[in-house]
Amino acid sequence: MTGSVANENRIAVVGSGPSGFYTTEALLRSGVPLTVDMFERLPVPYGLVRFGVAPDHPKLKQVTTAFDRIATMPGFRFIGGVTIGDDVSIDELRKAYDAVVLATGAELSRALDIPGEALPGSHTAGDFVAWYNGHPQFADLRIDLHHETAIVIGHGNVALDVARILAKTADELRRTDIARHALEALAESRIREIHVVGRSGPAQTRFTAKELRDFLELNTCDTCVDMRNVSSDEFEPPSPDDPELTEKLSLLRAFSQAAVTKPRRCVLRFRLSPVALRGRDRLEAIAFKQESGAVEDIACGLSLSSVGRKTTPVAGVPYDAHRGVHANIDGRVAADGSVIEGLYVCGWSKRGPNGTIGTNRGCGIATAEAVLADITHRRPRSDTPDALLARLTGRGARIVSYPDWATIDAAEKRRGAALGKPREKFVTIPDMLAAVRA
Amino acid sequence: MTYVVTDNCRGCRYTECVTVCPVECFHVDDAMTYIDPENCIDCGGCAPACPVGAIEPDYRLAADKKYWIDVNRKRATETPVISARLPALPGADERRRALGR
Ligand SMILES: Cc1cc2nc3c(=O)[nH]c(=O)nc-3n(C[C@H](O)[C@H](O)[C@H](O)COP(=O)(O)OP(=O)(O)OC[C@H]3O[C@@H](n4cnc5c(N)ncnc54)[C@H](O)[C@@H]3O)c2cc1C
Ligand SMILES: NC(=O)c1ccc[n+]([C@@H]2O[C@H](COP(=O)([O-])OP(=O)(O)OC[C@H]3O[C@@H](n4cnc5c(N)ncnc54)[C@H](OP(=O)(O)O)[C@@H]3O)[C@@H](O)[C@H]2O)c1
Ligand code: SF4
Ligand code: SF4
């Protein structure tokens, strides 16, 4: 906690994912006297780095050391376990802080908006990811893996993440930080065939070559390309100056020619648009329309649609329904084109769900610049952060500090060490809080 | 694995790469930037951000560019970290055009 300097600017950042941390860092590095209180709904930080990034990509998760370093900067405070818009209204928050920066991500999965999406067996990739990564809101989701065929809809990196997790054996996942309930369910999986279905061609896929390369190394799953609707010329790179696309197409070509010998298969399919999920009491097939207009049914027992995400609206904050983000002009929240004083946005809740983790660094720096440019003529506050926090505690909030998180972190690592995993996550909020008290 | 800066960066140094690196891997001298392979977490964010295509993953480097792996490793230990954008070097725009970008 920092001693308060009378003239110090008090800034609230809402959300502890990459964009929240990088905005905080840019603010605290600016040399302007200020402090940052980072509010987070959950008792644990890191947003999608903890609950999105695949468990079998541990190297990427080392980015959390950068976040932990930011958390040691003088003037930083973590206020976990508080939901803005619910426990505290946005107006109450704005009264207590000179500026509020929303870094709330894009938590809602986009729907396909076709018939049958509510059938049992139909899920979004976002829910499946949150489940295998032990997000408390999704830990008791029922994912029925007792079917032979799964269909993943979409050709982005998230689609490849979920297909790869389905394609791996429990032994390939056992030493990752995957949640225990997911490892147990995947160990019993009967999925043999995974169709990854996109609506356009090989060159239009949004996934990256690096993610596709992971499919070369699966122990019990072959990857292949269904050549209906695709011609082999399409694997010819359009320009030698694009090494990324060249590599992606040559991987797809290799998959299209590979022999199929392993017990599981991952089949990439192109130019099929989903039109309906079919089934009587539960999902039995997905109907896809080809470019010719003909409809093809692919039988399956599990569907994971991976077609993007949008930001959860926060009460009192204008929402851009078309883009699915808090309405903003270059990081300043705006209603009908006019800027709302002292309210900002960064990361996926500003730009939408695109880019890599580091994209949020440049994005956060830009938002911090907007905050700092405006702060010289800030309006007076009618409340203080400490009075707000005292009221919150009075209302029964259990606030989690960064040292408390360090205690949870250490406990998870201890649980993991016993199992040969980097950590065994707590998957309920009461268990997280119990670890703080222990 | 790591990402590697190659000769296209020489004399150009738009530092677009620097602000997208989540872990501040970039080092800089008067001529160009270098990636510290000990820090790089292979997020792949810098490669598409570079306007002159100077950055590649190590495995994708052409045979005559592989030596840049060692150059990056060595120069990263000898040069300071850069964490914010620098103004592009004089002549950068001409070089960008010369490279056909
Ligand atoms: C499945 C998946 C896998 C990914 N894998 C990779 C990868 O391998 N490599 C890569 O570079 N990028 C990856 N990404 C992208 C990366 O995760 C995002 O770019 C990044 O997390 C976005 O950061 P953010 O801070 O905007 O949002 P988030 O990380 O989503 O953080 C938002 C935070 O805000 C909190 N919050 C939301 N609402 C409130 C509220 N009202 N009050 C308080 N707190 C709130 C949330 O709990 C969360 O902690 C992946 C994304 C997904 C979905
Ligand atoms: N390892 C990594 O680096 C990694 C891992 C995961 C995520 N991420 C990043 O996180 C971001 C989000 O990834 P994402 O996979 O969710 O999104 P994405 O890359 O935007 O992919 C979305 C996919 O859904 C398809 N789609 C959209 N609407 C559809 C519809 N109605 N019917 C059928 N298909 C539809 C899109 O097809 P069209 O192209 O035809 O619209 C596209 O293939 C990306 O920037 C991604 O790179 C990175
Ligand atoms: S963006 Fe490219 S050219 Fe510019 S400094 Fe980085 S690597 Fe060099
Ligand atoms: S790949 Fe990612 S971590 Fe590595 S240097 Fe590039 S931006 Fe930094």
mmCIF file of C-alpha atoms in Angstrom, chain A residues 95-371:
data_model
loop_
_atom_site.group_PDB
_atom_site.id
_atom_site.type_symbol
_atom_site.label_atom_id
_atom_site.label_comp_id
_atom_site.label_asym_id
_atom_site.label_seq_id
_atom_site.Cartn_x
_atom_site.Cartn_y
_atom_site.Cartn_z
ATOM 1 C CA LYS A 95 -16.640 9.235 -7.965
ATOM 2 C CA ALA A 96 -13.708 7.716 -6.076
ATOM 3 C CA TYR A 97 -11.076 7.783 -8.844
ATOM 4 C CA ASP A 98 -9.656 10.417 -11.172
ATOM 5 C CA ALA A 99 -9.784 7.973 -14.049
ATOM 6 C CA VAL A 100 -11.251 4.499 -14.606
ATOM 7 C CA VAL A 101 -9.808 2.183 -17.267
ATOM 8 C CA LEU A 102 -11.933 -0.800 -18.310
ATOM 9 C CA ALA A 103 -9.844 -3.846 -19.240
ATOM 10 C CA THR A 104 -12.633 -6.381 -19.034
ATOM 11 C CA GLY A 105 -11.765 -8.498 -22.077
ATOM 12 C CA ALA A 106 -14.292 -10.297 -24.283
ATOM 13 C CA GLU A 107 -15.868 -12.958 -22.123
ATOM 14 C CA LEU A 108 -18.979 -13.789 -24.154
ATOM 15 C CA SER A 109 -18.701 -16.320 -26.965
ATOM 16 C CA ARG A 110 -20.422 -15.290 -30.169
ATOM 17 C CA ALA A 111 -23.329 -17.493 -31.156
ATOM 18 C CA LEU A 112 -23.806 -18.961 -34.633
ATOM 19 C CA ASP A 113 -27.437 -17.800 -34.572
ATOM 20 C CA ILE A 114 -28.691 -20.921 -36.330
ATOM 21 C CA PRO A 115 -31.339 -23.442 -35.223
ATOM 22 C CA GLY A 116 -30.365 -26.146 -32.736
ATOM 23 C CA GLU A 117 -27.587 -24.328 -30.898
ATOM 24 C CA ALA A 118 -29.238 -25.058 -27.550
ATOM 25 C CA LEU A 119 -29.240 -28.855 -28.073
ATOM 26 C CA PRO A 120 -27.342 -30.863 -25.449
ATOM 27 C CA GLY A 121 -23.925 -31.654 -26.923
ATOM 28 C CA SER A 122 -23.589 -28.196 -28.471
ATOM 29 C CA HIS A 123 -21.117 -25.884 -26.729
ATOM 30 C CA THR A 124 -18.974 -22.901 -27.547
ATOM 31 C CA ALA A 125 -15.222 -23.346 -27.693
ATOM 32 C CA GLY A 126 -15.050 -20.513 -25.137
ATOM 33 C CA ASP A 127 -16.981 -22.553 -22.564
ATOM 34 C CA PHE A 128 -14.922 -25.674 -23.278
ATOM 35 C CA VAL A 129 -11.662 -23.702 -22.854
ATOM 36 C CA ALA A 130 -12.871 -22.132 -19.586
ATOM 37 C CA TRP A 131 -13.837 -25.627 -18.389
ATOM 38 C CA TYR A 132 -10.497 -27.303 -19.111
ATOM 39 C CA ASN A 133 -8.646 -24.318 -17.662
ATOM 40 C CA GLY A 134 -10.629 -24.493 -14.403
ATOM 41 C CA HIS A 135 -12.532 -21.178 -14.549
ATOM 42 C CA PRO A 136 -14.789 -21.192 -11.446
ATOM 43 C CA GLN A 137 -17.875 -20.258 -13.460
ATOM 44 C CA PHE A 138 -17.397 -23.238 -15.799
ATOM 45 C CA ALA A 139 -15.875 -25.919 -13.588
ATOM 46 C CA ASP A 140 -19.112 -27.887 -13.328
ATOM 47 C CA LEU A 141 -19.998 -27.719 -17.008
ATOM 48 C CA ARG A 142 -20.935 -31.172 -18.336
ATOM 49 C CA ILE A 143 -18.962 -31.986 -21.471
ATOM 50 C CA ASP A 144 -20.073 -35.365 -22.780
ATOM 51 C CA LEU A 145 -17.118 -37.000 -24.525
ATOM 52 C CA HIS A 146 -18.790 -40.394 -24.988
ATOM 53 C CA HIS A 147 -19.216 -39.931 -28.722
ATOM 54 C CA GLU A 148 -17.041 -40.895 -31.683
ATOM 55 C CA THR A 149 -17.144 -37.598 -33.552
ATOM 56 C CA ALA A 150 -16.659 -33.965 -32.568
ATOM 57 C CA ILE A 151 -17.026 -30.948 -34.826
ATOM 58 C CA VAL A 152 -15.161 -27.705 -34.235
ATOM 59 C CA ILE A 153 -16.616 -24.764 -36.185
ATOM 60 C CA GLY A 154 -14.178 -21.997 -37.172
ATOM 61 C CA HIS A 155 -10.639 -21.765 -38.503
ATOM 62 C CA GLY A 156 -8.956 -19.528 -35.909
ATOM 63 C CA ASN A 157 -6.297 -20.340 -33.312
ATOM 64 C CA VAL A 158 -8.917 -21.048 -30.656
ATOM 65 C CA ALA A 159 -10.447 -23.707 -32.940
ATOM 66 C CA LEU A 160 -7.018 -25.347 -33.213
ATOM 67 C CA ASP A 161 -6.526 -25.141 -29.430
ATOM 68 C CA VAL A 162 -9.760 -27.008 -28.680
ATOM 69 C CA ALA A 163 -9.232 -29.545 -31.484
ATOM 70 C CA ARG A 164 -5.726 -30.279 -30.220
ATOM 71 C CA ILE A 165 -6.899 -30.771 -26.632
ATOM 72 C CA LEU A 166 -9.530 -33.244 -27.900
ATOM 73 C CA ALA A 167 -6.857 -34.968 -30.017
ATOM 74 C CA LYS A 168 -4.394 -35.469 -27.182
ATOM 75 C CA THR A 169 -4.336 -38.424 -24.838
ATOM 76 C CA ALA A 170 -4.449 -37.983 -21.087
ATOM 77 C CA ASP A 171 -0.743 -38.875 -21.038
ATOM 78 C CA GLU A 172 0.026 -35.967 -23.351
ATOM 79 C CA LEU A 173 -1.804 -33.594 -20.977
ATOM 80 C CA ARG A 174 -1.003 -35.076 -17.588
ATOM 81 C CA ARG A 175 1.976 -32.820 -16.880
ATOM 82 C CA THR A 176 0.262 -29.575 -17.834
ATOM 83 C CA ASP A 177 -1.811 -27.284 -15.582
ATOM 84 C CA ILE A 178 -5.083 -28.580 -17.067
ATOM 85 C CA ALA A 179 -7.840 -28.780 -14.431
ATOM 86 C CA ARG A 180 -8.188 -32.191 -12.821
ATOM 87 C CA HIS A 181 -11.866 -32.595 -13.735
ATOM 88 C CA ALA A 182 -10.996 -32.026 -17.404
ATOM 89 C CA LEU A 183 -8.073 -34.440 -17.376
ATOM 90 C CA GLU A 184 -10.307 -37.114 -15.856
ATOM 91 C CA ALA A 185 -13.046 -36.552 -18.435
ATOM 92 C CA LEU A 186 -10.578 -36.472 -21.344
ATOM 93 C CA ALA A 187 -8.977 -39.705 -20.124
ATOM 94 C CA GLU A 188 -12.370 -41.382 -20.684
ATOM 95 C CA SER A 189 -12.997 -39.663 -24.023
ATOM 96 C CA ARG A 190 -14.283 -41.842 -26.866
ATOM 97 C CA ILE A 191 -13.748 -39.127 -29.484
ATOM 98 C CA ARG A 192 -11.990 -40.652 -32.497
ATOM 99 C CA GLU A 193 -12.675 -38.126 -35.197
ATOM 100 C CA ILE A 194 -12.460 -34.336 -34.923
ATOM 101 C CA HIS A 195 -13.657 -32.252 -37.868
ATOM 102 C CA VAL A 196 -12.373 -28.691 -37.902
ATOM 103 C CA VAL A 197 -14.686 -26.923 -40.294
ATOM 104 C CA GLY A 198 -14.222 -23.464 -41.825
ATOM 105 C CA ARG A 199 -16.396 -21.514 -44.199
ATOM 106 C CA SER A 200 -13.624 -20.344 -46.545
ATOM 107 C CA GLY A 201 -10.472 -21.695 -48.190
ATOM 108 C CA PRO A 202 -6.963 -22.629 -46.988
ATOM 109 C CA ALA A 203 -5.438 -19.191 -47.633
ATOM 110 C CA GLN A 204 -8.215 -17.459 -45.675
ATOM 111 C CA THR A 205 -7.750 -19.466 -42.478
ATOM 112 C CA ARG A 206 -7.111 -17.255 -39.451
ATOM 113 C CA PHE A 207 -4.978 -19.733 -37.520
ATOM 114 C CA THR A 208 -1.201 -19.379 -37.574
ATOM 115 C CA ALA A 209 1.414 -21.781 -38.906
ATOM 116 C CA LYS A 210 2.899 -22.129 -35.448
ATOM 117 C CA GLU A 211 -0.380 -23.495 -34.070
ATOM 118 C CA LEU A 212 -0.806 -25.815 -37.044
ATOM 119 C CA ARG A 213 2.691 -27.224 -36.533
ATOM 120 C CA ASP A 214 1.595 -28.610 -33.159
ATOM 121 C CA PHE A 215 -0.512 -31.117 -35.111
ATOM 122 C CA LEU A 216 2.669 -32.726 -36.469
ATOM 123 C CA GLU A 217 3.472 -33.948 -32.989
ATOM 124 C CA LEU A 218 0.345 -35.709 -31.769
ATOM 125 C CA ASN A 219 0.981 -39.201 -30.398
ATOM 126 C CA THR A 220 -2.232 -40.927 -31.409
ATOM 127 C CA CYS A 221 -3.888 -38.587 -33.882
ATOM 128 C CA ASP A 222 -3.273 -38.061 -37.608
ATOM 129 C CA THR A 223 -4.204 -34.785 -39.204
ATOM 130 C CA CYS A 224 -5.605 -34.729 -42.716
ATOM 131 C CA VAL A 225 -7.365 -32.421 -45.128
ATOM 132 C CA ASP A 226 -10.660 -33.397 -46.722
ATOM 133 C CA MET A 227 -10.083 -32.358 -50.343
ATOM 134 C CA ARG A 228 -13.753 -31.952 -51.227
ATOM 135 C CA ASN A 229 -14.246 -28.230 -51.970
ATOM 136 C CA VAL A 230 -10.465 -27.615 -52.159
ATOM 137 C CA SER A 231 -8.038 -27.954 -55.028
ATOM 138 C CA SER A 232 -4.391 -28.810 -54.466
ATOM 139 C CA ASP A 233 -3.306 -25.639 -56.353
ATOM 140 C CA GLU A 234 -4.560 -23.685 -53.400
ATOM 141 C CA PHE A 235 -1.574 -24.872 -51.367
ATOM 142 C CA GLU A 236 0.691 -22.945 -53.771
ATOM 143 C CA PRO A 237 1.740 -19.745 -51.950
ATOM 144 C CA PRO A 238 0.442 -16.656 -53.786
ATOM 145 C CA SER A 239 3.635 -14.683 -53.008
ATOM 146 C CA PRO A 240 7.128 -15.723 -51.869
ATOM 147 C CA ASP A 241 7.211 -12.618 -49.629
ATOM 148 C CA ASP A 242 4.825 -14.061 -47.081
ATOM 149 C CA PRO A 243 6.734 -16.761 -45.192
ATOM 150 C CA GLU A 244 3.893 -17.200 -42.690
ATOM 151 C CA LEU A 245 1.267 -18.024 -45.323
ATOM 152 C CA THR A 246 3.792 -20.096 -47.279
ATOM 153 C CA GLU A 247 4.492 -22.228 -44.227
ATOM 154 C CA LYS A 248 0.811 -22.603 -43.373
ATOM 155 C CA LEU A 249 -0.089 -23.740 -46.883
ATOM 156 C CA SER A 250 2.809 -26.154 -47.069
ATOM 157 C CA LEU A 251 1.735 -27.697 -43.758
ATOM 158 C CA LEU A 252 -1.806 -28.054 -45.108
ATOM 159 C CA ARG A 253 -0.429 -29.670 -48.243
ATOM 160 C CA ALA A 254 1.595 -32.114 -46.154
ATOM 161 C CA PHE A 255 -1.509 -32.976 -44.113
ATOM 162 C CA SER A 256 -3.478 -33.507 -47.321
ATOM 163 C CA GLN A 257 -0.932 -36.096 -48.468
ATOM 164 C CA ALA A 258 -0.140 -37.814 -45.170
ATOM 165 C CA ALA A 259 -0.957 -41.463 -44.551
ATOM 166 C CA VAL A 260 -3.574 -42.103 -41.882
ATOM 167 C CA THR A 261 -2.453 -44.802 -39.452
ATOM 168 C CA LYS A 262 -3.148 -43.619 -35.907
ATOM 169 C CA PRO A 263 -6.345 -44.365 -33.946
ATOM 170 C CA ARG A 264 -7.583 -40.760 -33.934
ATOM 171 C CA ARG A 265 -8.068 -38.386 -36.836
ATOM 172 C CA CYS A 266 -8.328 -34.642 -37.063
ATOM 173 C CA VAL A 267 -9.897 -33.658 -40.395
ATOM 174 C CA LEU A 268 -9.670 -30.100 -41.713
ATOM 175 C CA ARG A 269 -12.629 -29.175 -43.886
ATOM 176 C CA PHE A 270 -13.135 -26.079 -46.015
ATOM 177 C CA ARG A 271 -15.910 -23.961 -47.545
ATOM 178 C CA LEU A 272 -18.711 -25.277 -45.371
ATOM 179 C CA SER A 273 -21.056 -22.823 -43.622
ATOM 180 C CA PRO A 274 -23.083 -24.169 -40.700
ATOM 181 C CA VAL A 275 -26.857 -23.803 -41.204
ATOM 182 C CA ALA A 276 -28.377 -25.917 -38.420
ATOM 183 C CA LEU A 277 -27.563 -28.252 -35.560
ATOM 184 C CA ARG A 278 -29.832 -31.252 -35.771
ATOM 185 C CA GLY A 279 -31.015 -33.874 -33.303
ATOM 186 C CA ARG A 280 -34.103 -35.004 -31.439
ATOM 187 C CA ASP A 281 -33.144 -34.838 -27.743
ATOM 188 C CA ARG A 282 -29.487 -34.080 -28.233
ATOM 189 C CA LEU A 283 -27.068 -33.176 -30.982
ATOM 190 C CA GLU A 284 -26.876 -35.790 -33.754
ATOM 191 C CA ALA A 285 -25.469 -33.887 -36.748
ATOM 192 C CA ILE A 286 -24.580 -30.465 -38.075
ATOM 193 C CA ALA A 287 -25.882 -29.353 -41.468
ATOM 194 C CA PHE A 288 -23.443 -27.341 -43.564
ATOM 195 C CA LYS A 289 -24.064 -25.503 -46.793
ATOM 196 C CA GLN A 290 -21.490 -25.822 -49.559
ATOM 197 C CA GLU A 291 -20.714 -22.959 -51.929
ATOM 198 C CA SER A 292 -22.866 -24.715 -54.538
ATOM 199 C CA GLY A 293 -25.815 -24.423 -52.173
ATOM 200 C CA ALA A 294 -25.954 -28.167 -51.504
ATOM 201 C CA VAL A 295 -26.383 -29.110 -47.852
ATOM 202 C CA GLU A 296 -24.221 -31.774 -46.225
ATOM 203 C CA ASP A 297 -24.921 -33.307 -42.808
ATOM 204 C CA ILE A 298 -21.945 -34.389 -40.720
ATOM 205 C CA ALA A 299 -22.928 -36.714 -37.881
ATOM 206 C CA CYS A 300 -21.447 -35.847 -34.484
ATOM 207 C CA GLY A 301 -22.131 -36.009 -30.767
ATOM 208 C CA LEU A 302 -20.185 -32.913 -29.724
ATOM 209 C CA SER A 303 -20.002 -29.481 -31.297
ATOM 210 C CA LEU A 304 -17.630 -26.698 -30.266
ATOM 211 C CA SER A 305 -18.295 -23.469 -32.112
ATOM 212 C CA SER A 306 -15.278 -21.181 -32.224
ATOM 213 C CA VAL A 307 -16.414 -18.089 -34.103
ATOM 214 C CA GLY A 308 -15.215 -15.237 -31.907
ATOM 215 C CA ARG A 309 -16.152 -13.413 -28.722
ATOM 216 C CA LYS A 310 -17.550 -10.122 -27.449
ATOM 217 C CA THR A 311 -17.259 -7.965 -24.356
ATOM 218 C CA THR A 312 -19.781 -8.328 -21.534
ATOM 219 C CA PRO A 313 -21.613 -4.986 -21.234
ATOM 220 C CA VAL A 314 -21.084 -3.208 -17.889
ATOM 221 C CA ALA A 315 -24.136 -1.370 -16.497
ATOM 222 C CA GLY A 316 -23.714 2.351 -17.071
ATOM 223 C CA VAL A 317 -21.074 2.006 -19.810
ATOM 224 C CA PRO A 318 -22.164 2.632 -23.424
ATOM 225 C CA TYR A 319 -21.867 -0.474 -25.571
ATOM 226 C CA ASP A 320 -21.029 -0.819 -29.246
ATOM 227 C CA ALA A 321 -23.212 -3.795 -30.141
ATOM 228 C CA HIS A 322 -21.884 -3.996 -33.670
ATOM 229 C CA ARG A 323 -18.234 -4.440 -32.649
ATOM 230 C CA GLY A 324 -19.055 -6.107 -29.324
ATOM 231 C CA VAL A 325 -16.885 -3.743 -27.216
ATOM 232 C CA HIS A 326 -17.372 -0.826 -24.789
ATOM 233 C CA ALA A 327 -18.176 2.060 -27.155
ATOM 234 C CA ASN A 328 -14.971 4.105 -27.489
ATOM 235 C CA ILE A 329 -12.986 6.487 -29.625
ATOM 236 C CA ASP A 330 -9.347 5.378 -29.528
ATOM 237 C CA GLY A 331 -9.604 4.189 -25.936
ATOM 238 C CA ARG A 332 -11.829 6.984 -24.569
ATOM 239 C CA VAL A 333 -15.311 5.659 -23.749
ATOM 240 C CA ALA A 334 -17.859 7.594 -25.758
ATOM 241 C CA ALA A 335 -21.654 7.668 -26.052
ATOM 242 C CA ASP A 336 -23.015 8.698 -29.446
ATOM 243 C CA GLY A 337 -19.649 10.128 -30.413
ATOM 244 C CA SER A 338 -19.092 12.274 -27.335
ATOM 245 C CA VAL A 339 -16.406 11.288 -24.855
ATOM 246 C CA ILE A 340 -17.305 10.463 -21.252
ATOM 247 C CA GLU A 341 -14.816 12.230 -19.027
ATOM 248 C CA GLY A 342 -12.437 10.047 -17.018
ATOM 249 C CA LEU A 343 -13.572 6.700 -18.485
ATOM 250 C CA TYR A 344 -11.230 4.659 -20.695
ATOM 251 C CA VAL A 345 -10.888 1.204 -22.170
ATOM 252 C CA CYS A 346 -8.032 -1.059 -23.328
ATOM 253 C CA GLY A 347 -7.331 -4.543 -24.689
ATOM 254 C CA TRP A 348 -10.048 -6.833 -26.021
ATOM 255 C CA SER A 349 -12.815 -4.681 -24.508
ATOM 256 C CA LYS A 350 -11.480 -1.775 -26.642
ATOM 257 C CA ARG A 351 -10.367 -3.461 -29.910
ATOM 258 C CA GLY A 352 -12.259 -6.723 -29.944
ATOM 259 C CA PRO A 353 -10.751 -10.211 -29.744
ATOM 260 C CA ASN A 354 -7.698 -10.100 -31.989
ATOM 261 C CA GLY A 355 -3.920 -10.118 -31.834
ATOM 262 C CA THR A 356 -1.455 -11.808 -29.515
ATOM 263 C CA ILE A 357 -0.870 -11.143 -25.830
ATOM 264 C CA GLY A 358 1.690 -8.449 -26.650
ATOM 265 C CA THR A 359 -0.759 -6.543 -28.871
ATOM 266 C CA ASN A 360 -2.355 -5.537 -25.583
ATOM 267 C CA ARG A 361 0.926 -3.910 -24.543
ATOM 268 C CA GLY A 362 0.937 -1.419 -27.414
ATOM 269 C CA CYS A 363 -2.806 -0.995 -26.885
ATOM 270 C CA GLY A 364 -2.384 -0.374 -23.144
ATOM 271 C CA ILE A 365 0.410 2.146 -23.750
ATOM 272 C CA ALA A 366 -1.911 4.080 -26.091
ATOM 273 C CA THR A 367 -4.732 4.099 -23.532
ATOM 274 C CA ALA A 368 -2.329 5.217 -20.782
ATOM 275 C CA GLU A 369 -1.249 8.107 -23.019
ATOM 276 C CA ALA A 370 -4.892 9.197 -23.352
ATOM 277 C CA VAL A 371 -5.370 9.017 -19.558
#
